[in-house]
Amino acid sequence: MIAVVRILLRRVALLVPLMLGIVLFVFLVMRFSDVDPASAFFQGANPTPQQLHDFREQHGLLDPLPVRYVHFVGDLLQGDMGTSTLTRAPVLDQITTALPLTLQLTFLGLGIAVVLSLVGGVTAAIYRDRLPDQIIRVVSLTGVAAPGFWLALLMIQYLAVDLGWFPTGGYINPADSFTGWLRTMTLPALALSLPVAAQLTRIVRTSVVEELDKDYVRTAIGSGLPPRVVVGRNVLRNALMNPLTVLGLRVGYLLGGAVVIETIFSLPGMGKLMIDAVKNGDPAVVQGVVLTTATGFVVVNLVIDVLYLLVNPRLREAS
């Protein structure tokens, strides 16, 4: 455990320059965009040149770029992401409202993807080159090729419109009705998770097949241990290291894919917040959403690294 804590502290220390780099990249991209914060603030009000100048001076937009970056980082450290030019509300408040729904969608989709990939990948590996394996491989290959937004539209058409099993969109808070929340989140989570589940299924199958071919598995089964015990206790623990590493990258896909899925299903999460901000020319909100999503991606990969250390003692010893 001490080794894990030491490695964790080292990884956290490396996150500081990484986050500063992310903040710098987002800052530069937004500053060189065509959207003028002053014009966006006075959108539709026909401001005078003096009003535009006063706004830029008041908000430090006329300062040199390095000075603006230092002020920007300082504001972020104080929890200030700026003010929306559209709603005049703090960006942090809007993100705090939208983020819980995106996290619900992301982790529900992650759970579905993990369960489907484990069941499908292990089953395909155990029955390799037989009918179950062939069916699972065809289905997973189809899932890899199918984009999430296309699956979302198909689900809306057949499962929501034609069969009426699920609503076509909208959101119900789980505190108001858990069953209602589950009905509104099932289709978005499935559309988001199926491509990831298909990719992970292929990786799990390959890892489990490689592990089943090792000598210790044949020795354990030959000594009389039931195959399900060998697979459950040893094979899965060793075979899931590679899928666990890929899972961290796929969480980033889930966070990014939520932008499109939330828009299709009219879910008031981070994705819809960002799309609305882009359409309405609200740079502060776009900047806040991008920074929050990037931070979430970094944190999730840190958690995946820790889990990888916990299941891989050889890596702990090497570190």
GROMACS .gro file of C-alpha atoms in nm:
model
  319
    1MET     CA    1   0.000   0.000   0.000
    2ILE     CA    2   0.290   0.237   0.073
    3ALA     CA    3   0.421   0.179  -0.278
    4VAL     CA    4   0.080   0.263  -0.422
    5VAL     CA    5   0.062   0.588  -0.221
    6ARG     CA    6   0.412   0.686  -0.331
    7ILE     CA    7   0.335   0.620  -0.696
    8LEU     CA    8   0.003   0.804  -0.662
    9LEU     CA    9   0.174   1.112  -0.520
   10ARG     CA   10   0.424   1.104  -0.806
   11ARG     CA   11   0.142   1.083  -1.062
   12VAL     CA   12  -0.046   1.369  -0.894
   13ALA     CA   13   0.269   1.584  -0.908
   14LEU     CA   14   0.291   1.519  -1.282
   15LEU     CA   15  -0.066   1.641  -1.324
   16VAL     CA   16   0.028   1.999  -1.231
   17PRO     CA   17   0.227   2.079  -1.550
   18LEU     CA   18  -0.023   1.876  -1.752
   19MET     CA   19  -0.317   2.082  -1.627
   20LEU     CA   20  -0.125   2.406  -1.682
   21GLY     CA   21  -0.063   2.297  -2.039
   22ILE     CA   22  -0.431   2.217  -2.090
   23VAL     CA   23  -0.533   2.554  -1.947
   24LEU     CA   24  -0.279   2.730  -2.172
   25PHE     CA   25  -0.403   2.547  -2.481
   26VAL     CA   26  -0.769   2.628  -2.412
   27PHE     CA   27  -0.679   2.988  -2.329
   28LEU     CA   28  -0.491   3.038  -2.655
   29VAL     CA   29  -0.755   2.867  -2.869
   30MET     CA   30  -1.032   3.080  -2.725
   31ARG     CA   31  -0.829   3.403  -2.751
   32PHE     CA   32  -0.757   3.346  -3.118
   33SER     CA   33  -1.117   3.259  -3.205
   34ASP     CA   34  -1.337   3.493  -3.406
   35VAL     CA   35  -1.577   3.549  -3.115
   36ASP     CA   36  -1.531   3.888  -2.951
   37PRO     CA   37  -1.639   3.876  -2.583
   38ALA     CA   38  -1.730   4.246  -2.589
   39SER     CA   39  -1.952   4.213  -2.897
   40ALA     CA   40  -2.107   3.895  -2.753
   41PHE     CA   41  -2.186   4.074  -2.428
   42PHE     CA   42  -2.371   4.353  -2.610
   43GLN     CA   43  -2.531   4.115  -2.858
   44GLY     CA   44  -2.833   4.280  -3.018
   45ALA     CA   45  -2.787   4.607  -2.824
   46ASN     CA   46  -2.591   4.807  -3.090
   47PRO     CA   47  -2.319   4.930  -2.850
   48THR     CA   48  -2.107   5.234  -2.926
   49PRO     CA   49  -1.731   5.197  -2.985
   50GLN     CA   50  -1.674   5.363  -2.648
   51GLN     CA   51  -1.891   5.105  -2.471
   52LEU     CA   52  -1.698   4.824  -2.638
   53HIS     CA   53  -1.368   4.984  -2.538
   54ASP     CA   54  -1.482   5.032  -2.178
   55PHE     CA   55  -1.592   4.669  -2.156
   56ARG     CA   56  -1.258   4.542  -2.290
   57GLU     CA   57  -1.066   4.766  -2.052
   58GLN     CA   58  -1.280   4.666  -1.752
   59HIS     CA   59  -1.232   4.293  -1.818
   60GLY     CA   60  -0.862   4.312  -1.902
   61LEU     CA   61  -0.906   4.229  -2.271
   62LEU     CA   62  -0.660   4.503  -2.367
   63ASP     CA   63  -0.379   4.364  -2.148
   64PRO     CA   64  -0.087   4.172  -2.304
   65LEU     CA   65  -0.157   3.804  -2.358
   66PRO     CA   66   0.083   3.677  -2.084
   67VAL     CA   67  -0.080   3.907  -1.828
   68ARG     CA   68  -0.425   3.785  -1.930
   69TYR     CA   69  -0.311   3.425  -1.895
   70VAL     CA   70  -0.180   3.484  -1.543
   71HIS     CA   71  -0.508   3.651  -1.445
   72PHE     CA   72  -0.700   3.366  -1.608
   73VAL     CA   73  -0.512   3.100  -1.409
   74GLY     CA   74  -0.552   3.303  -1.091
   75ASP     CA   75  -0.929   3.328  -1.144
   76LEU     CA   76  -0.950   2.952  -1.205
   77LEU     CA   77  -0.764   2.879  -0.882
   78GLN     CA   78  -1.028   3.087  -0.703
   79GLY     CA   79  -1.312   2.897  -0.872
   80ASP     CA   80  -1.398   3.180  -1.111
   81MET     CA   81  -1.457   3.063  -1.469
   82GLY     CA   82  -1.598   3.393  -1.584
   83THR     CA   83  -1.948   3.513  -1.658
   84SER     CA   84  -2.177   3.403  -1.936
   85THR     CA   85  -2.230   3.679  -2.190
   86LEU     CA   86  -2.574   3.537  -2.268
   87THR     CA   87  -2.730   3.476  -1.926
   88ARG     CA   88  -2.503   3.707  -1.720
   89ALA     CA   89  -2.470   3.415  -1.473
   90PRO     CA   90  -2.140   3.275  -1.345
   91VAL     CA   91  -2.013   2.997  -1.571
   92LEU     CA   92  -1.933   2.782  -1.268
   93ASP     CA   93  -2.299   2.786  -1.162
   94GLN     CA   94  -2.412   2.665  -1.505
   95ILE     CA   95  -2.150   2.390  -1.508
   96THR     CA   96  -2.245   2.283  -1.155
   97THR     CA   97  -2.604   2.246  -1.274
   98ALA     CA   98  -2.523   2.058  -1.595
   99LEU     CA   99  -2.232   1.840  -1.480
  100PRO     CA  100  -2.429   1.593  -1.260
  101LEU     CA  101  -2.644   1.483  -1.556
  102THR     CA  102  -2.340   1.429  -1.779
  103LEU     CA  103  -2.172   1.226  -1.505
  104GLN     CA  104  -2.487   1.017  -1.465
  105LEU     CA  105  -2.498   0.950  -1.839
  106THR     CA  106  -2.124   0.879  -1.862
  107PHE     CA  107  -2.103   0.636  -1.571
  108LEU     CA  108  -2.428   0.462  -1.659
  109GLY     CA  109  -2.291   0.413  -2.010
  110LEU     CA  110  -1.958   0.301  -1.863
  111GLY     CA  111  -2.130   0.043  -1.645
  112ILE     CA  112  -2.326  -0.095  -1.940
  113ALA     CA  113  -2.012  -0.109  -2.154
  114VAL     CA  114  -1.812  -0.293  -1.885
  115VAL     CA  115  -2.083  -0.552  -1.821
  116LEU     CA  116  -2.147  -0.619  -2.191
  117SER     CA  117  -1.777  -0.639  -2.276
  118LEU     CA  118  -1.698  -0.876  -1.988
  119VAL     CA  119  -1.986  -1.110  -2.065
  120GLY     CA  120  -1.928  -1.100  -2.441
  121GLY     CA  121  -1.548  -1.112  -2.432
  122VAL     CA  122  -1.518  -1.394  -2.179
  123THR     CA  123  -1.792  -1.597  -2.350
  124ALA     CA  124  -1.626  -1.554  -2.690
  125ALA     CA  125  -1.288  -1.658  -2.545
  126ILE     CA  126  -1.425  -1.971  -2.376
  127TYR     CA  127  -1.613  -2.076  -2.691
  128ARG     CA  128  -1.348  -1.953  -2.935
  129ASP     CA  129  -1.390  -2.047  -3.298
  130ARG     CA  130  -1.732  -2.193  -3.220
  131LEU     CA  131  -2.077  -2.050  -3.291
  132PRO     CA  132  -2.106  -1.822  -2.980
  133ASP     CA  133  -1.763  -1.676  -3.055
  134GLN     CA  134  -1.847  -1.614  -3.420
  135ILE     CA  135  -2.176  -1.444  -3.334
  136ILE     CA  136  -2.014  -1.221  -3.072
  137ARG     CA  137  -1.731  -1.127  -3.308
  138VAL     CA  138  -1.974  -1.025  -3.583
  139VAL     CA  139  -2.188  -0.824  -3.340
  140SER     CA  140  -1.885  -0.652  -3.186
  141LEU     CA  141  -1.742  -0.567  -3.528
  142THR     CA  142  -2.076  -0.415  -3.626
  143GLY     CA  143  -2.083  -0.217  -3.302
  144VAL     CA  144  -1.734  -0.079  -3.363
  145ALA     CA  145  -1.839   0.044  -3.708
  146ALA     CA  146  -2.168   0.199  -3.591
  147PRO     CA  147  -2.140   0.561  -3.468
  148GLY     CA  148  -2.322   0.652  -3.149
  149PHE     CA  149  -2.543   0.920  -3.303
  150TRP     CA  150  -2.668   0.674  -3.568
  151LEU     CA  151  -2.754   0.419  -3.298
  152ALA     CA  152  -2.931   0.693  -3.105
  153LEU     CA  153  -3.151   0.783  -3.402
  154LEU     CA  154  -3.236   0.416  -3.466
  155MET     CA  155  -3.328   0.363  -3.102
  156ILE     CA  156  -3.550   0.669  -3.100
  157GLN     CA  157  -3.729   0.551  -3.414
  158TYR     CA  158  -3.785   0.187  -3.319
  159LEU     CA  159  -3.782   0.172  -2.938
  160ALA     CA  160  -3.934   0.512  -2.860
  161VAL     CA  161  -4.157   0.609  -3.155
  162ASP     CA  162  -4.268   0.271  -3.295
  163LEU     CA  163  -4.282   0.061  -2.976
  164GLY     CA  164  -4.323   0.338  -2.719
  165TRP     CA  165  -4.103   0.164  -2.463
  166PHE     CA  166  -3.898   0.474  -2.386
  167PRO     CA  167  -3.947   0.851  -2.419
  168THR     CA  168  -3.788   1.021  -2.718
  169GLY     CA  169  -3.606   1.269  -2.497
  170GLY     CA  170  -3.617   1.480  -2.186
  171TYR     CA  171  -3.489   1.423  -1.835
  172ILE     CA  172  -3.642   1.327  -1.501
  173ASN     CA  173  -3.444   1.380  -1.182
  174PRO     CA  174  -3.383   1.050  -0.996
  175ALA     CA  175  -3.487   1.222  -0.672
  176ASP     CA  176  -3.834   1.276  -0.823
  177SER     CA  177  -3.876   0.933  -0.985
  178PHE     CA  178  -3.605   0.671  -1.014
  179THR     CA  179  -3.800   0.466  -1.268
  180GLY     CA  180  -3.866   0.779  -1.471
  181TRP     CA  181  -3.498   0.867  -1.458
  182LEU     CA  182  -3.404   0.517  -1.571
  183ARG     CA  183  -3.648   0.532  -1.864
  184THR     CA  184  -3.512   0.867  -1.982
  185MET     CA  185  -3.147   0.763  -1.943
  186THR     CA  186  -3.157   0.409  -2.085
  187LEU     CA  187  -3.156   0.494  -2.455
  188PRO     CA  188  -2.891   0.769  -2.428
  189ALA     CA  189  -2.669   0.543  -2.217
  190LEU     CA  190  -2.707   0.255  -2.461
  191ALA     CA  191  -2.633   0.473  -2.763
  192LEU     CA  192  -2.326   0.609  -2.585
  193SER     CA  193  -2.197   0.276  -2.454
  194LEU     CA  194  -2.252   0.025  -2.735
  195PRO     CA  195  -1.956   0.135  -2.953
  196VAL     CA  196  -1.731   0.130  -2.645
  197ALA     CA  197  -1.868  -0.210  -2.539
  198ALA     CA  198  -1.798  -0.349  -2.887
  199GLN     CA  199  -1.436  -0.231  -2.878
  200LEU     CA  200  -1.376  -0.358  -2.525
  201THR     CA  201  -1.535  -0.694  -2.608
  202ARG     CA  202  -1.275  -0.758  -2.877
  203ILE     CA  203  -0.993  -0.656  -2.642
  204VAL     CA  204  -1.126  -0.869  -2.354
  205ARG     CA  205  -1.163  -1.170  -2.585
  206THR     CA  206  -0.805  -1.137  -2.711
  207SER     CA  207  -0.664  -1.097  -2.358
  208VAL     CA  208  -0.859  -1.390  -2.216
  209VAL     CA  209  -0.764  -1.616  -2.510
  210GLU     CA  210  -0.395  -1.535  -2.458
  211GLU     CA  211  -0.426  -1.608  -2.085
  212LEU     CA  212  -0.612  -1.936  -2.139
  213ASP     CA  213  -0.326  -2.061  -2.355
  214LYS     CA  214  -0.068  -2.022  -2.076
  215ASP     CA  215   0.081  -2.320  -1.896
  216TYR     CA  216  -0.046  -2.235  -1.548
  217VAL     CA  217  -0.409  -2.253  -1.669
  218ARG     CA  218  -0.361  -2.600  -1.815
  219THR     CA  219  -0.178  -2.710  -1.500
  220ALA     CA  220  -0.452  -2.580  -1.272
  221ILE     CA  221  -0.729  -2.745  -1.473
  222GLY     CA  222  -0.528  -3.066  -1.502
  223SER     CA  223  -0.482  -3.077  -1.123
  224GLY     CA  224  -0.858  -3.093  -1.081
  225LEU     CA  225  -0.961  -2.733  -1.024
  226PRO     CA  226  -1.296  -2.648  -1.187
  227PRO     CA  227  -1.247  -2.433  -1.501
  228ARG     CA  228  -1.486  -2.166  -1.371
  229VAL     CA  229  -1.269  -2.128  -1.058
  230VAL     CA  230  -0.950  -2.095  -1.263
  231VAL     CA  231  -1.111  -1.842  -1.497
  232GLY     CA  232  -1.272  -1.643  -1.218
  233ARG     CA  233  -0.976  -1.626  -0.981
  234ASN     CA  234  -0.672  -1.619  -1.206
  235VAL     CA  235  -0.748  -1.573  -1.574
  236LEU     CA  236  -0.972  -1.269  -1.540
  237ARG     CA  237  -0.740  -1.094  -1.295
  238ASN     CA  238  -0.445  -1.124  -1.531
  239ALA     CA  239  -0.637  -1.080  -1.857
  240LEU     CA  240  -0.814  -0.759  -1.758
  241MET     CA  241  -0.499  -0.548  -1.728
  242ASN     CA  242  -0.494  -0.448  -2.096
  243PRO     CA  243  -0.870  -0.377  -2.113
  244LEU     CA  244  -0.839  -0.168  -1.797
  245THR     CA  245  -0.578   0.052  -1.963
  246VAL     CA  246  -0.794   0.099  -2.272
  247LEU     CA  247  -1.095   0.172  -2.051
  248GLY     CA  248  -0.935   0.494  -1.929
  249LEU     CA  249  -0.912   0.622  -2.285
  250ARG     CA  250  -1.268   0.512  -2.361
  251VAL     CA  251  -1.400   0.717  -2.068
  252GLY     CA  252  -1.271   1.022  -2.254
  253TYR     CA  253  -1.472   0.907  -2.555
  254LEU     CA  254  -1.781   0.873  -2.337
  255LEU     CA  255  -1.738   1.226  -2.202
  256GLY     CA  256  -1.692   1.363  -2.554
  257GLY     CA  257  -1.971   1.152  -2.702
  258ALA     CA  258  -2.210   1.286  -2.440
  259VAL     CA  259  -2.206   1.620  -2.626
  260VAL     CA  260  -2.383   1.469  -2.927
  261ILE     CA  261  -2.603   1.224  -2.735
  262GLU     CA  262  -2.732   1.489  -2.496
  263THR     CA  263  -2.825   1.711  -2.788
  264ILE     CA  264  -3.014   1.430  -2.965
  265PHE     CA  265  -3.210   1.335  -2.653
  266SER     CA  266  -3.256   1.694  -2.526
  267LEU     CA  267  -3.074   1.626  -2.201
  268PRO     CA  268  -2.970   1.945  -2.015
  269GLY     CA  269  -2.612   1.834  -1.951
  270MET     CA  270  -2.267   1.963  -2.039
  271GLY     CA  271  -2.303   1.867  -2.404
  272LYS     CA  272  -2.619   2.067  -2.458
  273LEU     CA  273  -2.471   2.353  -2.256
  274MET     CA  274  -2.170   2.364  -2.486
  275ILE     CA  275  -2.370   2.335  -2.808
  276ASP     CA  276  -2.598   2.620  -2.699
  277ALA     CA  277  -2.294   2.830  -2.603
  278VAL     CA  278  -2.132   2.773  -2.943
  279LYS     CA  279  -2.452   2.860  -3.130
  280ASN     CA  280  -2.511   3.174  -2.922
  281GLY     CA  281  -2.149   3.293  -2.921
  282ASP     CA  282  -2.083   3.253  -2.548
  283PRO     CA  283  -1.703   3.198  -2.525
  284ALA     CA  284  -1.682   3.191  -2.146
  285VAL     CA  285  -1.920   2.894  -2.124
  286VAL     CA  286  -1.744   2.708  -2.406
  287GLN     CA  287  -1.414   2.763  -2.231
  288GLY     CA  288  -1.552   2.643  -1.897
  289VAL     CA  289  -1.706   2.328  -2.043
  290VAL     CA  290  -1.389   2.234  -2.231
  291LEU     CA  291  -1.173   2.284  -1.921
  292THR     CA  292  -1.410   2.082  -1.705
  293THR     CA  293  -1.424   1.797  -1.955
  294ALA     CA  294  -1.045   1.791  -1.994
  295THR     CA  295  -1.002   1.789  -1.616
  296GLY     CA  296  -1.246   1.501  -1.586
  297PHE     CA  297  -1.056   1.305  -1.848
  298VAL     CA  298  -0.727   1.356  -1.662
  299VAL     CA  299  -0.877   1.258  -1.326
  300VAL     CA  300  -1.039   0.945  -1.467
  301ASN     CA  301  -0.710   0.832  -1.620
  302LEU     CA  302  -0.541   0.888  -1.284
  303VAL     CA  303  -0.799   0.660  -1.122
  304ILE     CA  304  -0.743   0.399  -1.394
  305ASP     CA  305  -0.367   0.417  -1.329
  306VAL     CA  306  -0.427   0.348  -0.960
  307LEU     CA  307  -0.654   0.054  -1.037
  308TYR     CA  308  -0.392  -0.080  -1.276
  309LEU     CA  309  -0.134  -0.064  -0.998
  310LEU     CA  310  -0.366  -0.246  -0.759
  311VAL     CA  311  -0.423  -0.539  -0.995
  312ASN     CA  312  -0.063  -0.555  -1.121
  313PRO     CA  313   0.183  -0.619  -0.833
  314ARG     CA  314   0.475  -0.654  -1.075
  315LEU     CA  315   0.428  -0.293  -1.185
  316ARG     CA  316   0.427  -0.177  -0.823
  317GLU     CA  317   0.755  -0.357  -0.759
  318ALA     CA  318   0.910  -0.211  -1.075
  319SER     CA  319   0.805   0.139  -0.970
   0.00000   0.00000   0.00000
